[in-house]
Every structure is written in C-alpha cells, then in structure tokens.
PDB file of C-alpha atoms in Angstrom:
ATOM      1  CA  MET A   1      84.824  93.133 103.899  1.00  0.00           C
ATOM      2  CA  LEU A   2      82.757  95.742 103.827  1.00  0.00           C
ATOM      3  CA  ASN A   3      81.457  97.633 101.076  1.00  0.00           C
ATOM      4  CA  LYS A   4      79.054 101.121 101.365  1.00  0.00           C
ATOM      5  CA  THR A   5      77.871 104.065 100.146  1.00  0.00           C
ATOM      6  CA  TYR A   6      77.776 107.034 102.269  1.00  0.00           C
ATOM      7  CA  GLU A   7      77.538 110.579 103.416  1.00  0.00           C
ATOM      8  CA  LEU A   8      79.857 112.273 104.422  1.00  0.00           C
ATOM      9  CA  ALA A   9      78.290 113.363 107.660  1.00  0.00           C
ATOM     10  CA  GLU A  10      78.528 109.386 108.601  1.00  0.00           C
ATOM     11  CA  ILE A  11      82.187 109.205 108.616  1.00  0.00           C
ATOM     12  CA  ASN A  12      82.724 109.148 112.147  1.00  0.00           C
ATOM     13  CA  GLU A  13      80.060 106.108 112.265  1.00  0.00           C
ATOM     14  CA  VAL A  14      82.345 104.559 109.152  1.00  0.00           C
ATOM     15  CA  ALA A  15      85.195 105.194 111.258  1.00  0.00           C
ATOM     16  CA  ASP A  16      83.752 103.019 113.740  1.00  0.00           C
ATOM     17  CA  GLU A  17      82.540  99.989 111.643  1.00  0.00           C
ATOM     18  CA  ILE A  18      85.856  99.791 110.052  1.00  0.00           C
ATOM     19  CA  ILE A  19      88.113 100.059 112.962  1.00  0.00           C
ATOM     20  CA  LYS A  20      85.605  97.187 114.652  1.00  0.00           C
ATOM     21  CA  ALA A  21      85.828  95.284 111.371  1.00  0.00           C
ATOM     22  CA  SER A  22      89.739  95.088 111.538  1.00  0.00           C
ATOM     23  CA  GLU A  23      91.580  92.327 112.034  1.00  0.00           C
ATOM     24  CA  ILE A  24      95.078  93.657 111.793  1.00  0.00           C
ATOM     25  CA  ASN A  25      96.266  97.400 111.961  1.00  0.00           C
ATOM     26  CA  LEU A  26      97.490  97.997 108.873  1.00  0.00           C
ATOM     27  CA  PHE A  27      95.779 100.162 106.125  1.00  0.00           C
ATOM     28  CA  ALA A  28      96.716 101.522 102.769  1.00  0.00           C
ATOM     29  CA  PHE A  29      93.898 104.188 101.237  1.00  0.00           C
ATOM     30  CA  GLU A  30      93.606 104.203  97.675  1.00  0.00           C
ATOM     31  CA  GLY A  31      91.468 107.260  96.028  1.00  0.00           C
ATOM     32  CA  ASP A  32      91.499 110.036  93.950  1.00  0.00           C
ATOM     33  CA  LEU A  33      92.341 113.174  95.123  1.00  0.00           C
ATOM     34  CA  GLY A  34      89.590 114.780  97.018  1.00  0.00           C
ATOM     35  CA  ALA A  35      87.904 111.253  97.842  1.00  0.00           C
ATOM     36  CA  GLY A  36      87.927 111.578 101.407  1.00  0.00           C
ATOM     37  CA  LYS A  37      91.332 110.054 102.659  1.00  0.00           C
ATOM     38  CA  THR A  38      92.688 112.046 105.635  1.00  0.00           C
ATOM     39  CA  THR A  39      88.746 112.790 106.686  1.00  0.00           C
ATOM     40  CA  LEU A  40      88.788 109.256 106.986  1.00  0.00           C
ATOM     41  CA  ILE A  41      91.879 108.477 108.773  1.00  0.00           C
ATOM     42  CA  LYS A  42      91.361 111.942 111.139  1.00  0.00           C
ATOM     43  CA  ALA A  43      88.298 110.193 111.926  1.00  0.00           C
ATOM     44  CA  MET A  44      89.332 106.552 112.298  1.00  0.00           C
ATOM     45  CA  ILE A  45      91.922 108.209 114.683  1.00  0.00           C
ATOM     46  CA  ASN A  46      89.531 109.917 116.884  1.00  0.00           C
ATOM     47  CA  ALA A  47      87.880 105.829 116.944  1.00  0.00           C
ATOM     48  CA  ILE A  48      90.925 104.532 118.052  1.00  0.00           C
ATOM     49  CA  GLY A  49      91.074 106.898 121.089  1.00  0.00           C
ATOM     50  CA  ILE A  50      93.548 110.009 119.818  1.00  0.00           C
ATOM     51  CA  GLU A  51      92.230 113.276 119.167  1.00  0.00           C
ATOM     52  CA  ASN A  52      94.276 115.557 119.462  1.00  0.00           C
ATOM     53  CA  GLN A  53      94.792 116.201 115.623  1.00  0.00           C
ATOM     54  CA  GLY A  54      97.402 117.805 113.876  1.00  0.00           C
ATOM     55  CA  SER A  55      97.651 118.757 110.102  1.00  0.00           C
ATOM     56  CA  SER A  56      97.329 116.057 106.865  1.00  0.00           C
ATOM     57  CA  PRO A  57     101.795 115.271 106.925  1.00  0.00           C
ATOM     58  CA  SER A  58     101.551 115.798 103.852  1.00  0.00           C
ATOM     59  CA  PHE A  59     104.497 118.308 104.041  1.00  0.00           C
ATOM     60  CA  SER A  60     106.158 116.286 106.419  1.00  0.00           C
ATOM     61  CA  LEU A  61     105.003 112.324 105.554  1.00  0.00           C
ATOM     62  CA  ILE A  62     104.362 110.707 108.288  1.00  0.00           C
ATOM     63  CA  ASN A  63     102.456 112.176 111.498  1.00  0.00           C
ATOM     64  CA  VAL A  64     102.641 110.678 114.475  1.00  0.00           C
ATOM     65  CA  TYR A  65      99.668 110.195 117.203  1.00  0.00           C
ATOM     66  CA  GLU A  66      99.431 108.605 120.152  1.00  0.00           C
ATOM     67  CA  ASN A  67      97.544 108.725 124.128  1.00  0.00           C
ATOM     68  CA  ASN A  68      98.634 106.525 126.995  1.00  0.00           C
ATOM     69  CA  GLU A  69      97.410 103.417 125.281  1.00  0.00           C
ATOM     70  CA  GLN A  70      97.852 103.847 121.180  1.00  0.00           C
ATOM     71  CA  ARG A  71      99.713 105.188 118.878  1.00  0.00           C
ATOM     72  CA  VAL A  72      98.738 106.152 114.873  1.00  0.00           C
ATOM     73  CA  TYR A  73     101.288 106.192 112.102  1.00  0.00           C
ATOM     74  CA  HIS A  74      99.613 108.364 109.277  1.00  0.00           C
ATOM     75  CA  CYS A  75     101.831 108.282 106.521  1.00  0.00           C
ATOM     76  CA  ASP A  76     100.914 110.715 103.279  1.00  0.00           C
ATOM     77  CA  LEU A  77     103.087 109.541  99.907  1.00  0.00           C
ATOM     78  CA  TYR A  78     102.073 112.142  97.905  1.00  0.00           C
ATOM     79  CA  ARG A  79     105.407 113.601  97.181  1.00  0.00           C
ATOM     80  CA  LEU A  80     107.134 110.456  96.996  1.00  0.00           C
ATOM     81  CA  ASN A  81     108.233 109.259  93.532  1.00  0.00           C
ATOM     82  CA  THR A  82     110.471 105.911  94.219  1.00  0.00           C
ATOM     83  CA  TYR A  83     110.045 103.466  96.860  1.00  0.00           C
ATOM     84  CA  GLU A  84     114.037 104.726  97.965  1.00  0.00           C
ATOM     85  CA  GLU A  85     112.977 107.800  98.767  1.00  0.00           C
ATOM     86  CA  ALA A  86     110.574 106.106 100.958  1.00  0.00           C
ATOM     87  CA  LEU A  87     113.166 103.934 102.320  1.00  0.00           C
ATOM     88  CA  ASP A  88     115.419 106.983 102.841  1.00  0.00           C
ATOM     89  CA  ILE A  89     113.100 107.879 105.319  1.00  0.00           C
ATOM     90  CA  GLY A  90     112.588 105.243 107.567  1.00  0.00           C
ATOM     91  CA  PHE A  91     109.343 104.134 106.627  1.00  0.00           C
ATOM     92  CA  GLU A  92     110.087 100.429 107.008  1.00  0.00           C
ATOM     93  CA  ASP A  93     110.841 100.977 110.844  1.00  0.00           C
ATOM     94  CA  TYR A  94     106.912 102.197 110.820  1.00  0.00           C
ATOM     95  CA  LEU A  95     105.976  98.255 109.299  1.00  0.00           C
ATOM     96  CA  ALA A  96     107.738  96.865 111.606  1.00  0.00           C
ATOM     97  CA  ASP A  97     106.156  98.528 114.460  1.00  0.00           C
ATOM     98  CA  GLU A  98     103.227  95.399 114.571  1.00  0.00           C
ATOM     99  CA  GLU A  99     101.952  96.918 117.900  1.00  0.00           C
ATOM    100  CA  SER A 100     100.378 100.313 116.502  1.00  0.00           C
ATOM    101  CA  TRP A 101      98.629 101.336 114.003  1.00  0.00           C
ATOM    102  CA  CYS A 102      99.470 102.507 110.939  1.00  0.00           C
ATOM    103  CA  PHE A 103      97.587 104.183 107.360  1.00  0.00           C
ATOM    104  CA  ILE A 104      99.005 105.154 104.573  1.00  0.00           C
ATOM    105  CA  GLU A 105      97.633 107.750 101.966  1.00  0.00           C
ATOM    106  CA  TRP A 106      99.117 106.772  98.058  1.00  0.00           C
ATOM    107  CA  PRO A 107     100.648 103.589  99.092  1.00  0.00           C
ATOM    108  CA  GLU A 108     100.940 102.702  95.385  1.00  0.00           C
ATOM    109  CA  VAL A 109     105.095 103.740  95.201  1.00  0.00           C
ATOM    110  CA  VAL A 110     105.512 101.315  97.880  1.00  0.00           C
ATOM    111  CA  GLU A 111     103.275  98.677  98.160  1.00  0.00           C
ATOM    112  CA  PHE A 112     105.482  95.590  97.157  1.00  0.00           C
ATOM    113  CA  LEU A 113     106.910  96.807 100.804  1.00  0.00           C
ATOM    114  CA  LEU A 114     103.592  96.555 102.764  1.00  0.00           C
ATOM    115  CA  PRO A 115     103.644  93.161 104.917  1.00  0.00           C
ATOM    116  CA  HIS A 116     100.793  90.994 104.118  1.00  0.00           C
ATOM    117  CA  PRO A 117      98.009  90.619 105.173  1.00  0.00           C
ATOM    118  CA  TYR A 118      97.246  94.579 105.401  1.00  0.00           C
ATOM    119  CA  HIS A 119      93.903  96.475 104.974  1.00  0.00           C
ATOM    120  CA  LEU A 120      92.936  98.030 101.427  1.00  0.00           C
ATOM    121  CA  ILE A 121      90.542 101.031 101.538  1.00  0.00           C
ATOM    122  CA  LYS A 122      89.525 102.082  98.684  1.00  0.00           C
ATOM    123  CA  LEU A 123      87.220 105.242  98.596  1.00  0.00           C
ATOM    124  CA  HIS A 124      84.873 106.701  95.690  1.00  0.00           C
ATOM    125  CA  VAL A 125      83.160 110.303  95.386  1.00  0.00           C
ATOM    126  CA  ASP A 126      80.527 110.252  92.807  1.00  0.00           C
ATOM    127  CA  GLU A 127      79.651 113.535  90.757  1.00  0.00           C
ATOM    128  CA  ASN A 128      76.717 113.572  93.355  1.00  0.00           C
ATOM    129  CA  ASN A 129      79.168 113.673  96.365  1.00  0.00           C
ATOM    130  CA  LYS A 130      78.157 110.235  97.248  1.00  0.00           C
ATOM    131  CA  HIS A 131      80.822 108.921  99.248  1.00  0.00           C
ATOM    132  CA  SER A 132      81.731 104.854  98.430  1.00  0.00           C
ATOM    133  CA  ILE A 133      83.984 102.641 100.561  1.00  0.00           C
ATOM    134  CA  LYS A 134      85.188  99.365  99.634  1.00  0.00           C
ATOM    135  CA  MET A 135      87.662  97.500 102.185  1.00  0.00           C
ATOM    136  CA  ILE A 136      89.770  94.523 101.159  1.00  0.00           C
ATOM    137  CA  LYS A 137      92.158  91.935 103.108  1.00  0.00           C
ATOM    138  CA  VAL A 138      95.255  92.106 101.240  1.00  0.00           C
ATOM    139  CA  LYS A 139      96.670  88.576 101.595  1.00  0.00           C
TER     140      LYS A 139
END
C-alpha cells in the first residue's frame, strides 16, 4: 500500500499520506528502538485532528486522546511480556471500539489478538538516518 523513504522533516506529510490511504483504523507499528514509531504516531494523531498530546504511553501502556469528533488509543506494549498481561489491562476493550483509531507499538505480544484486517507499519532507519516505511494491509 505504501513503501517509501523519507526525511524526518517530512513526517507530517507521511502521516497525512498514511491516514488518507488507510482503509481501517487499526494500526500495528514495528521497528527497532529509535525507528520513529512514537514520532510517526504523534504526527498521525495530529493528522486526524487531535493536537493536545502528552507523553508516550511507555509507562502508562495506553494513552487516550480525543476531541469532539475522534478518539485515538495509543498503545505502547514494549513492557509487556505476555498476552495475559495485555488482557489484564483490558486491551481487548480497546480493540473492540471500532469507531476509534488504535495505534499499537510493539504489537508482537498481542499479534494473535488483533482482529483482521489491520494495517502493519514497518519502520526502519539506516546508517545515514534515512527513514523508510512500509505499510501493509494484513488480512
């Protein structure tokens, strides 16, 4: 669906492109530490029209952002070790809210819980600090 290389200064344009190309509102983000997952998600939340964002949900696991028209769940599952831990925090409830956007960093531990279809975003930064993104629809 989307496969491109970009500079970090172009992140807002990339976010707009992803939102416009999206067919569903569930996204899983993969990439090494420092690949730009949180930065891209924040730009995507802005592209949706929600401007007031706090910090990354690294410690709270899930942050909820909303305005009068949209709601976004930003999930950072880096600290989870098992899917049972995700169930303990009510993760399935966030997935069940089909009206809201859901952005999941480090989805590997809950991958089999994700309803299909969803968008998988793979991010990479090379040694020259060039960012690449690949967006796939997982059916």
